PDB file of C-alpha atoms in Angstrom:
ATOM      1  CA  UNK I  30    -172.894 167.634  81.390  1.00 59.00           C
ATOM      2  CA  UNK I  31    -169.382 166.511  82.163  1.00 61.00           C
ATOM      3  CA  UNK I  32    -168.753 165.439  78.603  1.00 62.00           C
ATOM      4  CA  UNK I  33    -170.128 168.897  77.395  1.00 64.00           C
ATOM      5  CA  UNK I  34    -167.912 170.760  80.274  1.00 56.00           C
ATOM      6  CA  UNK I  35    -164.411 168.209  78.753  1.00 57.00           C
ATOM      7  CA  UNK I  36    -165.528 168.843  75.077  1.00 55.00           C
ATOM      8  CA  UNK I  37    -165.695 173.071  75.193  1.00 52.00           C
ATOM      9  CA  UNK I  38    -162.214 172.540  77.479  1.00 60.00           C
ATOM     10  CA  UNK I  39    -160.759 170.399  74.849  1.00 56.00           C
ATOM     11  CA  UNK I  40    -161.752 172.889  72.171  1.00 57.00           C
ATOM     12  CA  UNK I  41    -160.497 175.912  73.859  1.00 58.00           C
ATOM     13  CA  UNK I  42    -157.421 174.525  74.431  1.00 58.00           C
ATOM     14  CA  UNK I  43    -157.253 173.124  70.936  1.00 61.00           C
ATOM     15  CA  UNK I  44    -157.805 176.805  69.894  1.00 62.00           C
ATOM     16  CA  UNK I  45    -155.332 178.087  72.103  1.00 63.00           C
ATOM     17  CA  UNK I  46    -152.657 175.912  71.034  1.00 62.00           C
ATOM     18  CA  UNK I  47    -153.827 176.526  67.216  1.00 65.00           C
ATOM     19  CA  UNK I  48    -153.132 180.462  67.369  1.00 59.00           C
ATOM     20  CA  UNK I  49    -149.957 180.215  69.710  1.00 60.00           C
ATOM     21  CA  UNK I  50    -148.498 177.417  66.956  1.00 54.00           C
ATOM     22  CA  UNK I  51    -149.339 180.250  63.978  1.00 54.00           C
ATOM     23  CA  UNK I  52    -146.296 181.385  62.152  1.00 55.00           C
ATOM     24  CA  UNK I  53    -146.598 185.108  61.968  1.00 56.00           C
ATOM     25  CA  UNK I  54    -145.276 185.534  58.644  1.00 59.00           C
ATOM     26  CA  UNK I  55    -142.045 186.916  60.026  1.00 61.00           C
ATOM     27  CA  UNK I  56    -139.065 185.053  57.937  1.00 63.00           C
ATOM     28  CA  UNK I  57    -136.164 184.991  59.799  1.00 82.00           C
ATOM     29  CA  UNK I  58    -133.983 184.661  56.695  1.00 91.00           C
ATOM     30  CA  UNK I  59    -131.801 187.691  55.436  1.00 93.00           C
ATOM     31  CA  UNK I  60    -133.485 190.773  54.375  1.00 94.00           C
ATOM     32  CA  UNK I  61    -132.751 191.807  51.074  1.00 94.00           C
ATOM     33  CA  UNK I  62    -130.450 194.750  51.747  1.00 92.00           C
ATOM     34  CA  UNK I  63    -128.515 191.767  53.804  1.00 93.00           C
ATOM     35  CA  UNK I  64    -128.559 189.434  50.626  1.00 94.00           C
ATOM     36  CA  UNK I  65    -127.474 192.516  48.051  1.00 95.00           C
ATOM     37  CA  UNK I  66    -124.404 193.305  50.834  1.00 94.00           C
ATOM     38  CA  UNK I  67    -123.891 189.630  50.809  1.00 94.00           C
ATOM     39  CA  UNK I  68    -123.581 189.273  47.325  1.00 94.00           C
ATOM     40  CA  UNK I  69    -121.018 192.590  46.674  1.00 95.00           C
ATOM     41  CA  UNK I  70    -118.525 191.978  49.494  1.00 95.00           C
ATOM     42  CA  UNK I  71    -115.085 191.361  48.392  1.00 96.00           C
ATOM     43  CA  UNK I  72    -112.773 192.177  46.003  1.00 97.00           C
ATOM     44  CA  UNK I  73    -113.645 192.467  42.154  1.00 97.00           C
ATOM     45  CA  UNK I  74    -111.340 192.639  39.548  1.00 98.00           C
ATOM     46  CA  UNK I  75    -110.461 193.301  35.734  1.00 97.00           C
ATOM     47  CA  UNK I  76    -109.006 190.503  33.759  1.00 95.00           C
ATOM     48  CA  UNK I  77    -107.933 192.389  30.623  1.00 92.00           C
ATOM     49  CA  UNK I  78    -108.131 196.516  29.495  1.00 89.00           C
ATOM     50  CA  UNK I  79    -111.324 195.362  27.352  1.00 94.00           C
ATOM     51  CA  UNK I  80    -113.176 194.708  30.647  1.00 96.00           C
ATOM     52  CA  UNK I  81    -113.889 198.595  30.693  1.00 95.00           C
ATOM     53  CA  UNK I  82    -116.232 200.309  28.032  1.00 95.00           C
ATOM     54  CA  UNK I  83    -116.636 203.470  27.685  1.00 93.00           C
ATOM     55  CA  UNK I  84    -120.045 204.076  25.792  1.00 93.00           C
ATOM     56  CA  UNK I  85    -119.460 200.635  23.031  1.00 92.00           C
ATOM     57  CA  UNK I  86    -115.479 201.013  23.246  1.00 94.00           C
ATOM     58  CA  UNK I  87    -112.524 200.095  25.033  1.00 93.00           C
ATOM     59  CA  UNK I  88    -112.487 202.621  27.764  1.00 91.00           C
ATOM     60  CA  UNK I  89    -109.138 205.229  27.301  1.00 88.00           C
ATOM     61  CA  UNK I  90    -105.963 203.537  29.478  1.00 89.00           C
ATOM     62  CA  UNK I  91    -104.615 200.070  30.673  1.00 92.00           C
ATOM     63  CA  UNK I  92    -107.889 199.148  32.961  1.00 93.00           C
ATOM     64  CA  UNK I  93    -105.881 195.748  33.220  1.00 94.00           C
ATOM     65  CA  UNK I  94    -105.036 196.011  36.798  1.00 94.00           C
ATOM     66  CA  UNK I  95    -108.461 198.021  37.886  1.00 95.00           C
ATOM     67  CA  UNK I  96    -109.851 196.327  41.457  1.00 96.00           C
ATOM     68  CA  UNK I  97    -112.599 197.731  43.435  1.00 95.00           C
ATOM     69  CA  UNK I  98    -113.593 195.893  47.171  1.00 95.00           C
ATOM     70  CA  UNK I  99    -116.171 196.671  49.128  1.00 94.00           C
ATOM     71  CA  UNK I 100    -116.782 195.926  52.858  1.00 93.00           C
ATOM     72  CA  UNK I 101    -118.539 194.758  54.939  1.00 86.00           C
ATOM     73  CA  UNK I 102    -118.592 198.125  57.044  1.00 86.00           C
ATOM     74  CA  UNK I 103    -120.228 199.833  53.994  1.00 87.00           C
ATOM     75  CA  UNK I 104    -116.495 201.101  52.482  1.00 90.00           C
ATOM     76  CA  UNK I 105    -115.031 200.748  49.233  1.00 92.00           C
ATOM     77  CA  UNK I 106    -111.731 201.149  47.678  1.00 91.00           C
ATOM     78  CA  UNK I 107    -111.133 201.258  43.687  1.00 91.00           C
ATOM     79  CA  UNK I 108    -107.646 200.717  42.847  1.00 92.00           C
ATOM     80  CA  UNK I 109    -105.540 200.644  39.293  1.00 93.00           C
ATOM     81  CA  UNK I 110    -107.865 203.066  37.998  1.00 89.00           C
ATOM     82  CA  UNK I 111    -105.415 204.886  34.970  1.00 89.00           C
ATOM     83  CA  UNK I 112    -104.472 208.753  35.458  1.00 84.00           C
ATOM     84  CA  UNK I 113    -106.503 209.673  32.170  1.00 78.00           C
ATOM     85  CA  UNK I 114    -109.566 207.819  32.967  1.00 76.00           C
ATOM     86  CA  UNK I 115    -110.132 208.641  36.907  1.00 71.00           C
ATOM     87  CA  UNK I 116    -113.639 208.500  37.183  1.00 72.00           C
ATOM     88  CA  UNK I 117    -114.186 207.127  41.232  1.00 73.00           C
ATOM     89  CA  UNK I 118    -113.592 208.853  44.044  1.00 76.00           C
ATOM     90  CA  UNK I 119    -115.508 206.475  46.413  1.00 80.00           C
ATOM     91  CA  UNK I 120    -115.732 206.189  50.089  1.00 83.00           C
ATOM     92  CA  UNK I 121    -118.436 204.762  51.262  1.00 89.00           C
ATOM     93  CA  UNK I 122    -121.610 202.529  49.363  1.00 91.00           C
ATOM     94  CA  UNK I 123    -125.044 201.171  50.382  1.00 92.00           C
ATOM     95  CA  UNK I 124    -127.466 199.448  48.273  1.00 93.00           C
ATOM     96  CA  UNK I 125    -131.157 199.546  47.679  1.00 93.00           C
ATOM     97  CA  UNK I 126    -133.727 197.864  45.374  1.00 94.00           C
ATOM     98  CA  UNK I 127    -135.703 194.711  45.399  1.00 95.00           C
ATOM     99  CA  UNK I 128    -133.379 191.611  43.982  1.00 95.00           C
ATOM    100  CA  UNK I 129    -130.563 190.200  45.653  1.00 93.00           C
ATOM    101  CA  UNK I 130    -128.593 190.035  41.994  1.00 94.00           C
ATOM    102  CA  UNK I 131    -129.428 193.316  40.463  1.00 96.00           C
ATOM    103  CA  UNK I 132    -129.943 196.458  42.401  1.00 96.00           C
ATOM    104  CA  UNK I 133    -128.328 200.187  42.457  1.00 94.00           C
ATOM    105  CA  UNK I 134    -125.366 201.015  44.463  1.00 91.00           C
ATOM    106  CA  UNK I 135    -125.322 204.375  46.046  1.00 90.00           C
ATOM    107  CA  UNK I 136    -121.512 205.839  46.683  1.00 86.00           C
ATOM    108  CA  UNK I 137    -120.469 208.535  49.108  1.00 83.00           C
ATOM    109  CA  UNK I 138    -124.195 208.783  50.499  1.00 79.00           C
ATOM    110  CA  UNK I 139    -125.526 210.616  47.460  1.00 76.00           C
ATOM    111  CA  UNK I 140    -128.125 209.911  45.162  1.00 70.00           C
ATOM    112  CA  UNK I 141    -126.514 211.688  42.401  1.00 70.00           C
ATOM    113  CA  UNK I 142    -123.421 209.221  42.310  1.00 78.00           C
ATOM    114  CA  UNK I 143    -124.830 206.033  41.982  1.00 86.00           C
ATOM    115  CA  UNK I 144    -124.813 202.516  39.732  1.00 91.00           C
ATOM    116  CA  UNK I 145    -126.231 199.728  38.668  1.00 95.00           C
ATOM    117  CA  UNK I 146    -125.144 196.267  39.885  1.00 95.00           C
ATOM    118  CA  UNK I 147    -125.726 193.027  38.223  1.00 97.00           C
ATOM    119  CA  UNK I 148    -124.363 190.038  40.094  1.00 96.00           C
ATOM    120  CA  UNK I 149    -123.944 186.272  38.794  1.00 95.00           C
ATOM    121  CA  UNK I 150    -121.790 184.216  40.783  1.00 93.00           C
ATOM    122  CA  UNK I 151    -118.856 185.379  40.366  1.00 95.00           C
ATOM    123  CA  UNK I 152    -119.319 187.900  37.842  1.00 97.00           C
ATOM    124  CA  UNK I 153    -120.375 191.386  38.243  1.00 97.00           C
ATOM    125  CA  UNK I 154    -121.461 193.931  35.681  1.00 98.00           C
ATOM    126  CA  UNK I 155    -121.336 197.806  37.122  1.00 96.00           C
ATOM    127  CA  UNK I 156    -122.353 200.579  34.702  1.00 95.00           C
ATOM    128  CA  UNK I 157    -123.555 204.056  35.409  1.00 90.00           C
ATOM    129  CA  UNK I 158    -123.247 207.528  33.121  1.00 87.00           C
ATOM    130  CA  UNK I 159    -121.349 210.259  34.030  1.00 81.00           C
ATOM    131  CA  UNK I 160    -122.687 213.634  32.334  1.00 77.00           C
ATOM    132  CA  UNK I 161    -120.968 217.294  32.235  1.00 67.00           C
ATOM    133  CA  UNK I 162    -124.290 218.220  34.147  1.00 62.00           C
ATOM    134  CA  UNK I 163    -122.902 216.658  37.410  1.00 55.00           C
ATOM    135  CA  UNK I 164    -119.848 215.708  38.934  1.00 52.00           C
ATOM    136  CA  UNK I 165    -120.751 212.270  39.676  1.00 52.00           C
ATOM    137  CA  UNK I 166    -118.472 209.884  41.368  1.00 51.00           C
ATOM    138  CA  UNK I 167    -115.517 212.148  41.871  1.00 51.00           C
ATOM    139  CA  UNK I 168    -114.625 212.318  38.088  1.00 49.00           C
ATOM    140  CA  UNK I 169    -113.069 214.702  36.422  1.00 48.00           C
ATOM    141  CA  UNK I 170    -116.296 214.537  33.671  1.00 47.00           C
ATOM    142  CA  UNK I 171    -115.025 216.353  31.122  1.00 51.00           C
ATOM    143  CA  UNK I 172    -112.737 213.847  30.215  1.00 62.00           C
ATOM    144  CA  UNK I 173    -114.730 210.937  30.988  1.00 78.00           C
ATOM    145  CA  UNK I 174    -118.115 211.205  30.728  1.00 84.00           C
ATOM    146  CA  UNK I 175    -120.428 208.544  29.124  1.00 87.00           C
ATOM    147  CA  UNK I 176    -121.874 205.199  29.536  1.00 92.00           C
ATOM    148  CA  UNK I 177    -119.202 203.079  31.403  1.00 92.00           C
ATOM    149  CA  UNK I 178    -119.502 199.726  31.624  1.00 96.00           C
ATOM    150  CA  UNK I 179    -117.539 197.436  33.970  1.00 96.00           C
ATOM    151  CA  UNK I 180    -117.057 193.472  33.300  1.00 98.00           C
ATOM    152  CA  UNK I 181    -115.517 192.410  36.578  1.00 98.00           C
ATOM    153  CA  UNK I 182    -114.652 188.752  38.420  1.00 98.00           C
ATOM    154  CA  UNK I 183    -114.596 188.292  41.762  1.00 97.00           C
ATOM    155  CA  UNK I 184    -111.175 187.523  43.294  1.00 95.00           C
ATOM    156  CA  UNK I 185    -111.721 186.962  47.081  1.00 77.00           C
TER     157      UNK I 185
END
């Protein structure tokens, strides 16, 4: 009887220590919101006008000094944008999909103004359309509006 009594303790304490040991499938690692903001902080830059397209060509202006950083704090500031081409008026960004290397950026908290992000080491493509329909991104569409296309490097 004792053995039986030390064999069902042993296996209830076995079983115990079995479903306290159990991962619960909860990875600690970064989400992948935290992996996409990851992966887009810092400063991004042009390295010659050609960088910019504008549907298949050059985009209109001297795009050779164009920057845009983002923050960790969700903000982001494009820079060296040319007078005839202004086509950001950005504040603020958060991202959403389901890759850590190519997802949608959302500026200013609206839907409507948003872009597609692919990210390879240090190299980022950003492209979105602006249309007469909308005033996306700030821009004065009139002038601007298209498929844009932005080759960019990442500086810092």
């Amino acid at each position: 009887m004792k053995r039986i009594n030390y064999l069902l303790s042993f296996m209830a304490l076995a079983a115990m220590m079995i479903t306290t040991g159990c991962d619960d499938g909860d990875d600690s690692g970064p989400t992948i919101q935290e992996q996409q903001l990851a992966a887009v902080l810092g400063t991004w830059a042009t390295q010659s006008t050609s960088d910019v397209k504008l549907d298949t060509d050059d985009a209109p202006g001297d795009w050779s000094g164009f920057s845009i950083t983002f923050n960790n704090q969700n903000g982001v500031v494009a820079t060296g944008i040319p007078p005839e081409s202004e086509v950001f008026s950005l504040t603020s960004f958060e991202t959403t999909g389901n890759s850590a290397s190519q997802f949608q950026l959302i500026f200013n908290g609206a839907s409507a103004e948003s872009a597609l992000l692919s990210i390879s080491g240090n190299t980022m493509e950003l492209s979105f359309t602006l249309s007469s329909d909308t005033d996306q991104l700030g821009a004065r569409v009139n002038s601007v509006e298209g498929d844009w296309t932005f080759s960019l490097t990442k500086t810092e």
